[in-house]
């Protein structure tokens, strides 16, 4: 109902004739003097003042009714000052003085600029800036120029950055080092407001020209992975040239070099990789007490497993099944020697075959990502290692189960004997590292260094465990720490990645014997002993990965980065 309709209803009700009951007994008759005229109320109260009675009214502005709490006239009471208006939380307080400003505010001369020395590897400089807030990063000094003074197009620079990051991540590089390389490429072309993001299979980078411009974001997915440290070293050399002030590499030249890196063939042919797999297994069997016959048997089993794995890969089977198939021939040869009553250590044959399959490279990369704060990538890498390990367990357990059912008497204690000739063990460890380096497709110039590093690792482990009686976990961690330290120093000397100098050197430390003993115990229905042995293998693997990472961090800690301000800028902790 509208306002006009409500007003019409009200007027109609006022014009209705009043009933007699509605009239008061004190109302004057109609026609008497003082009767109500038109427009007056016909009902009155008994407390109403009769007409004609004059009552004097108070004059002035004073109210007719007063309270006993009212102030008397003439009493002047000062009013309280008004409250201070509410201000913003971002405005300085009234007690703030610009001349005596507290230390929490920005000083008049501004925040000291953080500059990085250029005589350190680009990995350290880029990693330091990535850990700094965007607003505190030093201004870029672009060294790569193009024909246009405005610089290359932003989408093309981001595409080149993603392609370089893809090769590094697919080659097994850690997530932190991949981010540092991507940031170095962008910064070399003048894109300072870049934020790279690396996960296990996805690369993304975002660039914001200014606070008022829209950001440009690009991403790329890593579909295939392959182990080729020669290609990895070439990509590092390209990034080093892009970051160097004295080397001017245009965007087109960088694309051309990247295409050549992709097209380059592996440095070693397929037959060399198969032979290296056999040498690795044979050398590992010697480390656990094998002789010449064991060396040959382990080498044959590993080479046969390698060829079967290549056959499965050519048919498109996942890597899980490739590892399962590759683990069967060494175990089958060991069981066959036992059934034939050949006087050899069959356990050493199987253990040597496992050394060629244990995913030490992926394990080290996964633990390194976890220690550096990339937990999603670390979880994915460790899950991949778990799948590979389960594949190896499935293959070996299948063969061992049928061997036990056929009456094969495999004695785990037969593989515990270690040769009393330290020189032979050191030579076997160096041969193992050499074969591992060939399997990783390393450059020939790095093979010698990683071979020596592997020999040093076994010397430290043997001196601590066999001569000093220290636990194998602690001995493994110390030896792996030296491997990481020397590998990081060698990589800094050559301005390259540390992976070619560390991954193959940890080969002699891999827990092949503990893994085999656990699987054999499970196959013989001794579940508790098998789980204990497998737990020891996991502890040794974690000791290797943590030791390698700790050695790398120790080398960075004592190498010169710059002044104290630069060290504070390079802290890993974020927000604390």
XYZ file of C-alpha atoms in Angstrom:
576
model
C 0.000 0.000 0.000
C 1.412 3.372 -1.004
C 1.693 6.417 1.191
C -1.225 8.205 -0.489
C -3.519 5.208 -0.011
C -2.609 4.971 3.706
C -3.229 8.733 4.125
C -6.686 8.444 2.461
C -7.696 5.634 4.820
C -6.569 7.677 7.838
C -8.627 10.728 6.743
C -11.698 8.536 6.182
C -11.446 7.113 9.690
C -11.189 10.634 11.179
C -14.416 11.655 9.438
C -16.436 8.739 10.897
C -19.082 9.781 13.514
C -18.078 8.916 17.023
C -20.362 6.720 19.130
C -21.903 7.881 22.405
C -19.684 5.530 24.392
C -16.729 7.384 23.106
C -17.884 10.656 24.687
C -16.557 11.564 28.123
C -18.805 12.335 31.067
C -16.975 15.621 31.516
C -17.559 16.741 27.942
C -19.743 19.864 27.530
C -23.097 19.378 25.812
C -23.336 20.332 22.215
C -24.623 23.862 22.118
C -23.199 24.841 25.498
C -20.504 27.495 25.616
C -17.057 25.957 25.236
C -18.325 23.052 23.185
C -15.891 21.588 20.709
C -15.936 23.101 17.314
C -15.071 21.492 14.028
C -11.607 20.081 13.981
C -11.374 19.595 17.826
C -11.308 16.238 19.552
C -14.743 15.292 21.006
C -13.195 13.275 23.803
C -11.274 14.854 26.660
C -9.510 13.558 29.731
C -10.689 14.091 33.329
C -7.305 15.639 33.998
C -7.781 18.265 31.333
C -7.938 21.932 32.479
C -11.433 23.383 32.075
C -11.891 26.065 29.512
C -11.740 29.561 30.929
C -9.347 28.730 33.753
C -6.295 30.882 33.249
C -3.065 29.362 34.469
C 0.006 31.529 34.411
C 2.823 30.018 32.318
C 6.486 30.475 32.954
C 8.245 32.867 30.681
C 11.683 32.544 29.257
C 13.475 29.668 27.618
C 13.716 27.546 30.772
C 12.035 24.164 30.513
C 8.802 23.616 32.437
C 10.086 20.456 34.086
C 13.467 20.326 35.700
C 15.473 17.629 37.461
C 17.081 17.814 40.871
C 20.308 16.911 39.089
C 20.143 19.976 36.848
C 22.815 22.619 37.365
C 21.622 25.953 38.824
C 21.530 28.963 36.585
C 24.679 31.043 36.694
C 27.009 28.139 37.470
C 29.672 27.981 34.756
C 31.280 24.584 34.358
C 34.175 24.217 31.872
C 33.554 21.648 29.166
C 35.997 18.701 28.688
C 38.131 18.876 25.570
C 36.997 16.704 22.676
C 38.662 13.323 22.114
C 41.455 13.016 19.568
C 40.075 11.848 16.217
C 40.928 8.291 15.250
C 43.750 8.144 12.724
C 45.272 5.524 10.393
C 47.547 2.746 11.567
C 50.120 3.834 8.965
C 50.403 7.436 10.202
C 53.294 8.129 12.596
C 52.272 8.801 16.214
C 52.071 12.318 17.618
C 55.209 11.721 19.698
C 57.270 10.891 16.606
C 60.105 13.250 15.797
C 61.848 13.238 12.459
C 65.086 14.443 14.044
C 65.143 11.681 16.621
C 63.663 8.852 14.597
C 63.937 5.339 16.053
C 66.079 2.751 14.329
C 63.018 0.813 13.115
C 62.306 3.430 10.457
C 64.238 3.725 7.211
C 67.232 6.027 7.725
C 67.400 9.274 5.705
C 70.210 7.933 3.530
C 68.164 4.847 2.601
C 68.947 1.125 2.839
C 72.551 0.171 1.997
C 72.829 -1.276 -1.480
C 73.870 -4.913 -1.703
C 76.420 -5.580 -4.408
C 77.872 -8.936 -5.363
C 81.424 -9.593 -6.401
C 81.855 -10.952 -9.921
C 84.834 -13.139 -9.173
C 82.622 -15.893 -7.769
C 80.686 -18.403 -9.899
C 77.405 -17.236 -11.321
C 75.619 -19.981 -9.367
C 76.454 -18.254 -6.070
C 75.489 -14.803 -7.318
C 72.162 -15.935 -8.744
C 71.359 -18.087 -5.727
C 72.062 -15.151 -3.427
C 69.729 -12.824 -5.331
C 66.988 -15.435 -5.488
C 66.954 -15.559 -1.689
C 66.581 -11.784 -1.465
C 63.288 -9.849 -1.747
C 62.624 -8.427 -5.186
C 62.831 -4.834 -3.950
C 66.317 -5.368 -2.449
C 67.972 -7.071 -5.400
C 70.780 -5.152 -7.064
C 69.893 -3.445 -10.334
C 70.682 -5.598 -13.370
C 73.559 -4.873 -15.663
C 72.545 -6.476 -18.975
C 75.549 -7.720 -20.880
C 73.752 -9.289 -23.847
C 72.757 -6.820 -26.548
C 70.746 -7.163 -29.704
C 70.408 -5.009 -32.774
C 67.554 -3.090 -31.204
C 68.489 -0.819 -28.302
C 65.198 -1.695 -26.616
C 66.444 -5.239 -26.166
C 64.983 -8.580 -27.224
C 61.324 -9.421 -26.863
C 60.325 -10.591 -23.399
C 58.465 -13.743 -24.574
C 61.511 -14.965 -26.473
C 63.788 -14.458 -23.475
C 61.364 -16.371 -21.279
C 61.150 -19.160 -23.858
C 64.943 -19.480 -23.986
C 65.034 -19.546 -20.192
C 62.482 -22.347 -20.008
C 64.294 -24.421 -22.629
C 67.565 -24.162 -20.706
C 65.826 -25.041 -17.449
C 64.187 -28.039 -19.112
C 67.535 -29.518 -20.152
C 68.981 -29.010 -16.685
C 66.007 -30.515 -14.860
C 65.774 -33.455 -17.264
C 69.483 -34.118 -16.748
C 69.060 -34.587 -12.995
C 70.093 -31.150 -11.720
C 68.692 -29.966 -8.398
C 65.729 -27.576 -8.327
C 67.711 -24.774 -6.668
C 70.449 -24.878 -9.292
C 67.846 -24.924 -12.073
C 66.202 -21.808 -10.644
C 69.589 -20.095 -10.374
C 70.355 -20.858 -14.027
C 66.956 -19.591 -15.182
C 67.364 -16.383 -13.202
C 70.857 -15.890 -14.637
C 69.555 -16.130 -18.224
C 66.764 -13.619 -17.600
C 69.037 -11.230 -15.765
C 71.649 -11.319 -18.505
C 69.047 -9.845 -20.878
C 67.918 -7.156 -18.428
C 64.845 -8.851 -16.936
C 65.420 -8.325 -13.233
C 61.868 -8.709 -11.883
C 61.719 -12.423 -12.629
C 60.506 -15.206 -10.381
C 61.329 -18.739 -11.594
C 59.473 -21.704 -10.151
C 60.646 -25.299 -10.525
C 58.801 -28.484 -9.633
C 59.404 -32.095 -10.599
C 57.827 -31.882 -14.061
C 56.817 -28.221 -14.467
C 58.887 -25.104 -15.090
C 57.340 -21.654 -14.828
C 58.686 -18.115 -14.856
C 56.963 -14.779 -14.355
C 58.267 -11.341 -15.308
C 56.707 -8.050 -14.211
C 58.096 -4.963 -15.990
C 56.913 -2.570 -13.266
C 54.365 -2.264 -10.496
C 51.730 -0.902 -12.887
C 52.301 -3.241 -15.844
C 50.748 -6.671 -16.261
C 53.084 -9.602 -15.595
C 54.147 -12.005 -18.348
C 54.124 -15.682 -17.365
C 55.312 -18.727 -19.308
C 55.583 -22.410 -18.395
C 56.975 -25.625 -19.811
C 56.496 -29.287 -18.938
C 59.365 -31.791 -18.756
C 58.165 -34.883 -20.598
C 61.321 -36.961 -20.956
C 64.316 -37.480 -18.706
C 67.719 -38.741 -19.661
C 71.136 -39.056 -18.086
C 73.725 -37.183 -20.139
C 76.188 -35.162 -18.100
C 78.008 -34.058 -21.258
C 74.885 -32.200 -22.349
C 74.498 -30.883 -18.803
C 78.029 -29.454 -18.864
C 77.365 -27.802 -22.253
C 74.246 -26.096 -20.897
C 76.225 -24.839 -17.900
C 78.846 -23.432 -20.238
C 76.139 -21.614 -22.188
C 74.703 -20.069 -19.028
C 78.203 -19.092 -17.911
C 78.817 -17.312 -21.230
C 75.493 -15.497 -20.964
C 76.373 -14.291 -17.458
C 79.889 -13.163 -18.382
C 80.414 -9.451 -18.993
C 83.190 -10.080 -21.491
C 81.220 -12.531 -23.648
C 78.408 -10.982 -25.688
C 75.989 -13.701 -26.771
C 72.948 -12.494 -28.648
C 69.578 -14.155 -28.338
C 69.852 -15.730 -31.776
C 73.310 -17.077 -30.970
C 72.010 -18.545 -27.718
C 69.186 -20.310 -29.585
C 71.681 -21.689 -32.104
C 73.979 -23.067 -29.397
C 71.031 -24.563 -27.548
C 69.899 -26.345 -30.732
C 73.406 -27.778 -31.188
C 73.388 -29.058 -27.614
C 70.103 -30.843 -28.254
C 71.335 -32.415 -31.506
C 74.661 -33.648 -30.143
C 74.970 -37.411 -29.852
C 75.979 -39.161 -26.663
C 79.753 -39.397 -26.201
C 79.698 -43.195 -25.722
C 78.023 -45.793 -27.965
C 75.552 -48.395 -26.737
C 78.084 -51.246 -26.550
C 80.318 -49.082 -24.332
C 77.437 -48.471 -21.945
C 76.696 -52.184 -21.755
C 80.356 -52.948 -21.066
C 80.481 -50.235 -18.415
C 77.480 -51.808 -16.708
C 79.314 -55.131 -16.586
C 82.501 -53.556 -15.225
C 80.510 -51.767 -12.538
C 78.866 -54.989 -11.362
C 82.141 -56.894 -11.445
C 83.999 -54.252 -9.441
C 81.173 -54.127 -6.905
C 81.338 -57.903 -6.456
C 85.053 -57.624 -5.645
C 84.279 -55.021 -2.965
C 82.073 -57.549 -1.160
C 84.596 -60.390 -1.267
C 84.322 -61.863 -4.757
C 87.132 -63.375 -6.827
C 87.771 -63.519 -10.571
C 84.994 -66.011 -11.295
C 82.541 -63.886 -9.332
C 83.739 -60.801 -11.232
C 83.014 -62.443 -14.598
C 79.658 -63.869 -13.499
C 78.471 -60.537 -12.090
C 79.607 -58.711 -15.231
C 77.742 -61.138 -17.499
C 74.578 -60.859 -15.421
C 74.661 -57.065 -15.410
C 75.269 -56.850 -19.181
C 72.415 -59.250 -19.889
C 70.128 -57.233 -17.623
C 71.168 -54.023 -19.367
C 70.273 -55.427 -22.789
C 66.905 -56.658 -21.546
C 66.194 -53.222 -20.069
C 67.019 -51.577 -23.407
C 64.676 -54.025 -25.140
C 61.854 -53.093 -22.737
C 62.557 -49.400 -23.231
C 62.313 -49.838 -27.000
C 58.893 -51.400 -26.544
C 57.701 -48.419 -24.520
C 57.492 -50.095 -21.102
C 57.779 -47.790 -18.047
C 61.020 -47.640 -16.105
C 59.533 -49.638 -13.253
C 59.384 -52.746 -15.454
C 62.781 -51.983 -16.919
C 64.346 -52.122 -13.453
C 62.416 -55.295 -12.643
C 63.677 -57.072 -15.755
C 67.262 -55.801 -15.339
C 67.449 -57.171 -11.774
C 66.569 -60.731 -12.784
C 69.673 -61.945 -14.749
C 72.279 -61.328 -11.975
C 70.040 -63.053 -9.445
C 69.389 -65.919 -11.859
C 73.119 -66.437 -12.480
C 73.789 -66.490 -8.733
C 71.049 -69.049 -8.148
C 72.282 -71.154 -11.072
C 75.832 -71.236 -9.665
C 74.451 -72.351 -6.316
C 72.313 -75.096 -7.860
C 75.340 -76.267 -9.883
C 77.394 -76.534 -6.671
C 80.060 -74.242 -8.044
C 82.481 -73.161 -5.327
C 81.879 -69.433 -5.667
C 80.197 -66.770 -3.572
C 76.873 -66.555 -5.334
C 75.710 -63.809 -2.968
C 78.553 -61.600 -4.207
C 77.349 -62.110 -7.793
C 73.829 -60.947 -6.946
C 75.100 -58.054 -4.830
C 77.349 -56.827 -7.638
C 74.421 -56.878 -10.059
C 72.379 -54.720 -7.691
C 75.042 -51.996 -7.600
C 74.435 -51.209 -11.261
C 70.719 -50.678 -10.647
C 70.459 -48.737 -7.394
C 69.200 -45.198 -8.215
C 71.881 -43.273 -6.378
C 71.671 -40.245 -8.680
C 67.944 -39.736 -8.140
C 68.322 -40.306 -4.407
C 70.998 -37.631 -4.010
C 68.982 -35.147 -6.071
C 65.817 -35.821 -4.056
C 67.465 -35.375 -0.675
C 69.252 -32.251 -1.904
C 65.949 -30.691 -2.984
C 64.448 -31.462 0.410
C 67.368 -29.930 2.291
C 67.221 -26.752 0.191
C 63.497 -26.190 0.755
C 61.947 -27.642 -2.436
C 59.733 -30.128 -0.660
C 57.303 -30.839 -3.495
C 60.115 -31.684 -5.908
C 61.928 -33.668 -3.227
C 58.814 -35.719 -2.481
C 58.344 -36.511 -6.156
C 61.986 -37.531 -6.607
C 61.981 -39.742 -3.513
C 58.736 -41.351 -4.652
C 60.418 -42.091 -7.980
C 63.346 -43.682 -6.112
C 60.875 -45.765 -4.111
C 59.232 -47.074 -7.281
C 62.613 -48.000 -8.774
C 63.605 -49.748 -5.573
C 60.340 -51.677 -5.481
C 60.952 -52.739 -9.081
C 64.403 -54.065 -8.167
C 62.951 -55.872 -5.146
C 60.248 -57.465 -7.256
C 62.740 -58.758 -9.816
C 65.224 -60.162 -7.305
C 62.581 -61.633 -5.007
C 60.932 -63.447 -7.899
C 64.190 -65.176 -8.834
C 65.183 -65.876 -5.229
C 61.792 -67.368 -4.433
C 62.008 -69.863 -7.273
C 65.638 -70.563 -6.366
C 64.742 -71.394 -2.778
C 61.899 -73.599 -3.973
C 64.345 -75.480 -6.210
C 66.675 -76.116 -3.278
C 69.278 -73.394 -3.725
C 71.129 -72.816 -0.446
C 72.136 -69.176 -0.478
C 74.199 -68.174 2.543
C 74.211 -64.430 3.208
C 77.327 -64.697 5.379
C 79.357 -65.789 2.353
C 79.295 -62.243 0.962
C 80.419 -60.578 4.169
C 84.055 -61.459 3.702
C 86.284 -58.598 2.578
C 89.621 -59.010 0.871
C 92.684 -58.434 3.038
C 94.386 -56.543 0.205
C 93.500 -52.845 0.509
C 95.126 -52.037 -2.828
C 92.763 -54.414 -4.645
C 89.746 -52.851 -2.920
C 90.866 -49.330 -3.788
C 91.406 -50.366 -7.398
C 87.973 -51.973 -7.524
C 86.358 -48.822 -6.107
C 88.077 -46.639 -8.696
C 87.043 -49.024 -11.494
C 83.465 -48.866 -10.219
C 83.498 -45.043 -10.284
C 85.007 -45.082 -13.772
C 82.281 -47.391 -15.114
C 79.600 -45.337 -13.369
C 80.933 -42.161 -15.018
C 80.672 -43.790 -18.437
C 77.075 -44.837 -17.731
C 76.277 -41.225 -16.834
C 77.652 -40.046 -20.208
C 80.233 -37.753 -18.645
C 82.873 -35.788 -20.477
C 86.163 -37.562 -20.835
C 87.937 -34.728 -19.034
C 85.861 -35.313 -15.886
C 86.180 -39.100 -15.797
C 89.672 -39.032 -14.293
C 88.682 -36.617 -11.532
C 85.579 -38.522 -10.505
C 87.559 -41.785 -10.527
C 90.055 -40.343 -8.073
C 87.222 -38.959 -5.968
C 85.639 -42.411 -5.758
C 88.950 -43.911 -4.610
C 89.226 -41.290 -1.861
C 85.679 -42.099 -0.743
C 86.456 -45.804 -0.359
C 89.738 -45.104 1.465
C 87.906 -42.969 4.022
C 85.119 -45.518 4.420
C 87.533 -48.463 4.788
C 89.753 -46.634 7.271
C 86.800 -45.675 9.460
C 84.740 -48.870 9.258
C 87.176 -51.765 8.814
C 90.234 -50.298 10.546
C 88.567 -48.024 13.089
C 85.494 -50.118 13.865
C 83.084 -47.190 13.369
C 79.493 -47.905 12.351
C 78.901 -48.195 8.589
C 76.327 -45.394 8.599
C 78.716 -42.864 10.146
C 81.557 -44.015 7.919
C 79.395 -43.708 4.837
C 78.249 -40.198 5.804
C 81.846 -39.021 6.350
C 83.050 -40.486 3.053
C 80.096 -38.989 1.177
C 80.795 -35.627 2.805
C 84.307 -35.639 1.389
C 82.915 -36.605 -2.003
C 80.567 -33.609 -1.927
C 83.320 -31.275 -0.716
C 85.846 -32.262 -3.385
C 83.174 -32.359 -6.071
C 82.023 -28.847 -5.240
C 85.584 -27.532 -5.247
C 86.298 -29.142 -8.616
C 83.089 -27.756 -10.106
C 83.916 -24.254 -8.902
C 87.375 -24.504 -10.372
C 85.862 -25.354 -13.758
C 82.687 -23.197 -13.356
C 80.539 -26.247 -14.075
C 77.961 -28.442 -12.380
C 78.981 -30.510 -9.371
C 77.009 -33.593 -10.432
C 79.690 -35.026 -12.786
C 82.207 -34.918 -9.922
C 80.030 -36.393 -7.171
C 77.417 -38.797 -8.551
C 79.801 -41.451 -9.892
C 82.096 -41.118 -6.877
C 79.405 -42.346 -4.483
C 79.064 -45.621 -6.413
C 81.322 -47.658 -4.070
C 79.260 -46.485 -1.083
C 75.853 -47.647 -2.365
C 74.129 -50.181 -0.054
C 74.046 -53.109 -2.458
C 74.933 -55.826 0.072
C 72.424 -54.642 2.682
C 69.702 -54.581 0.036
C 70.480 -58.118 -1.103
C 70.617 -59.530 2.432
C 67.217 -58.052 3.208
C 65.683 -59.491 0.056
C 67.247 -62.908 0.677
C 65.933 -63.001 4.245
C 62.426 -62.151 3.042
C 62.648 -64.872 0.389
C 63.633 -67.382 3.109
C 60.566 -66.314 5.179
C 62.638 -64.387 7.729
C 60.630 -61.204 7.579
C 62.044 -59.501 10.685
C 65.679 -59.906 9.668
C 64.838 -58.833 6.141
C 63.165 -55.626 7.281
C 66.098 -54.831 9.557
C 68.546 -55.246 6.684
C 66.408 -53.140 4.334
C 66.179 -50.426 7.006
C 69.953 -50.432 7.182
C 70.090 -50.008 3.408
C 67.746 -47.016 3.635
C 69.872 -45.491 6.414
C 73.027 -45.890 4.312
C 71.339 -44.306 1.314
C 70.193 -41.319 3.366
C 73.683 -40.982 4.855
C 75.138 -40.823 1.338
C 72.708 -38.154 0.180
C 72.996 -35.996 3.297
C 76.779 -36.335 3.335
C 77.096 -35.188 -0.271
C 74.880 -32.180 0.365
C 76.677 -31.306 3.608
C 80.054 -31.405 1.884
C 78.777 -29.044 -0.795
C 77.404 -26.628 1.793
C 80.666 -26.668 3.747
C 82.583 -25.712 0.630
C 80.194 -22.804 0.009
C 80.428 -21.717 3.625
C 84.173 -21.161 3.564
C 84.447 -19.788 0.055
C 84.382 -16.011 -0.261
C 81.024 -14.534 -1.214
C 81.707 -10.975 -0.153
C 81.119 -8.755 2.839
C 78.911 -9.442 5.836
C 75.964 -7.752 4.154
C 76.214 -10.125 1.217
C 76.327 -13.128 3.524
C 73.200 -11.933 5.325
C 71.499 -11.531 1.956
C 72.352 -15.126 1.079
C 70.568 -16.676 4.049
C 68.298 -19.563 3.215
C 65.660 -18.840 5.815
C 62.659 -16.990 4.458
C 60.637 -14.849 6.821
C 62.587 -15.622 10.004
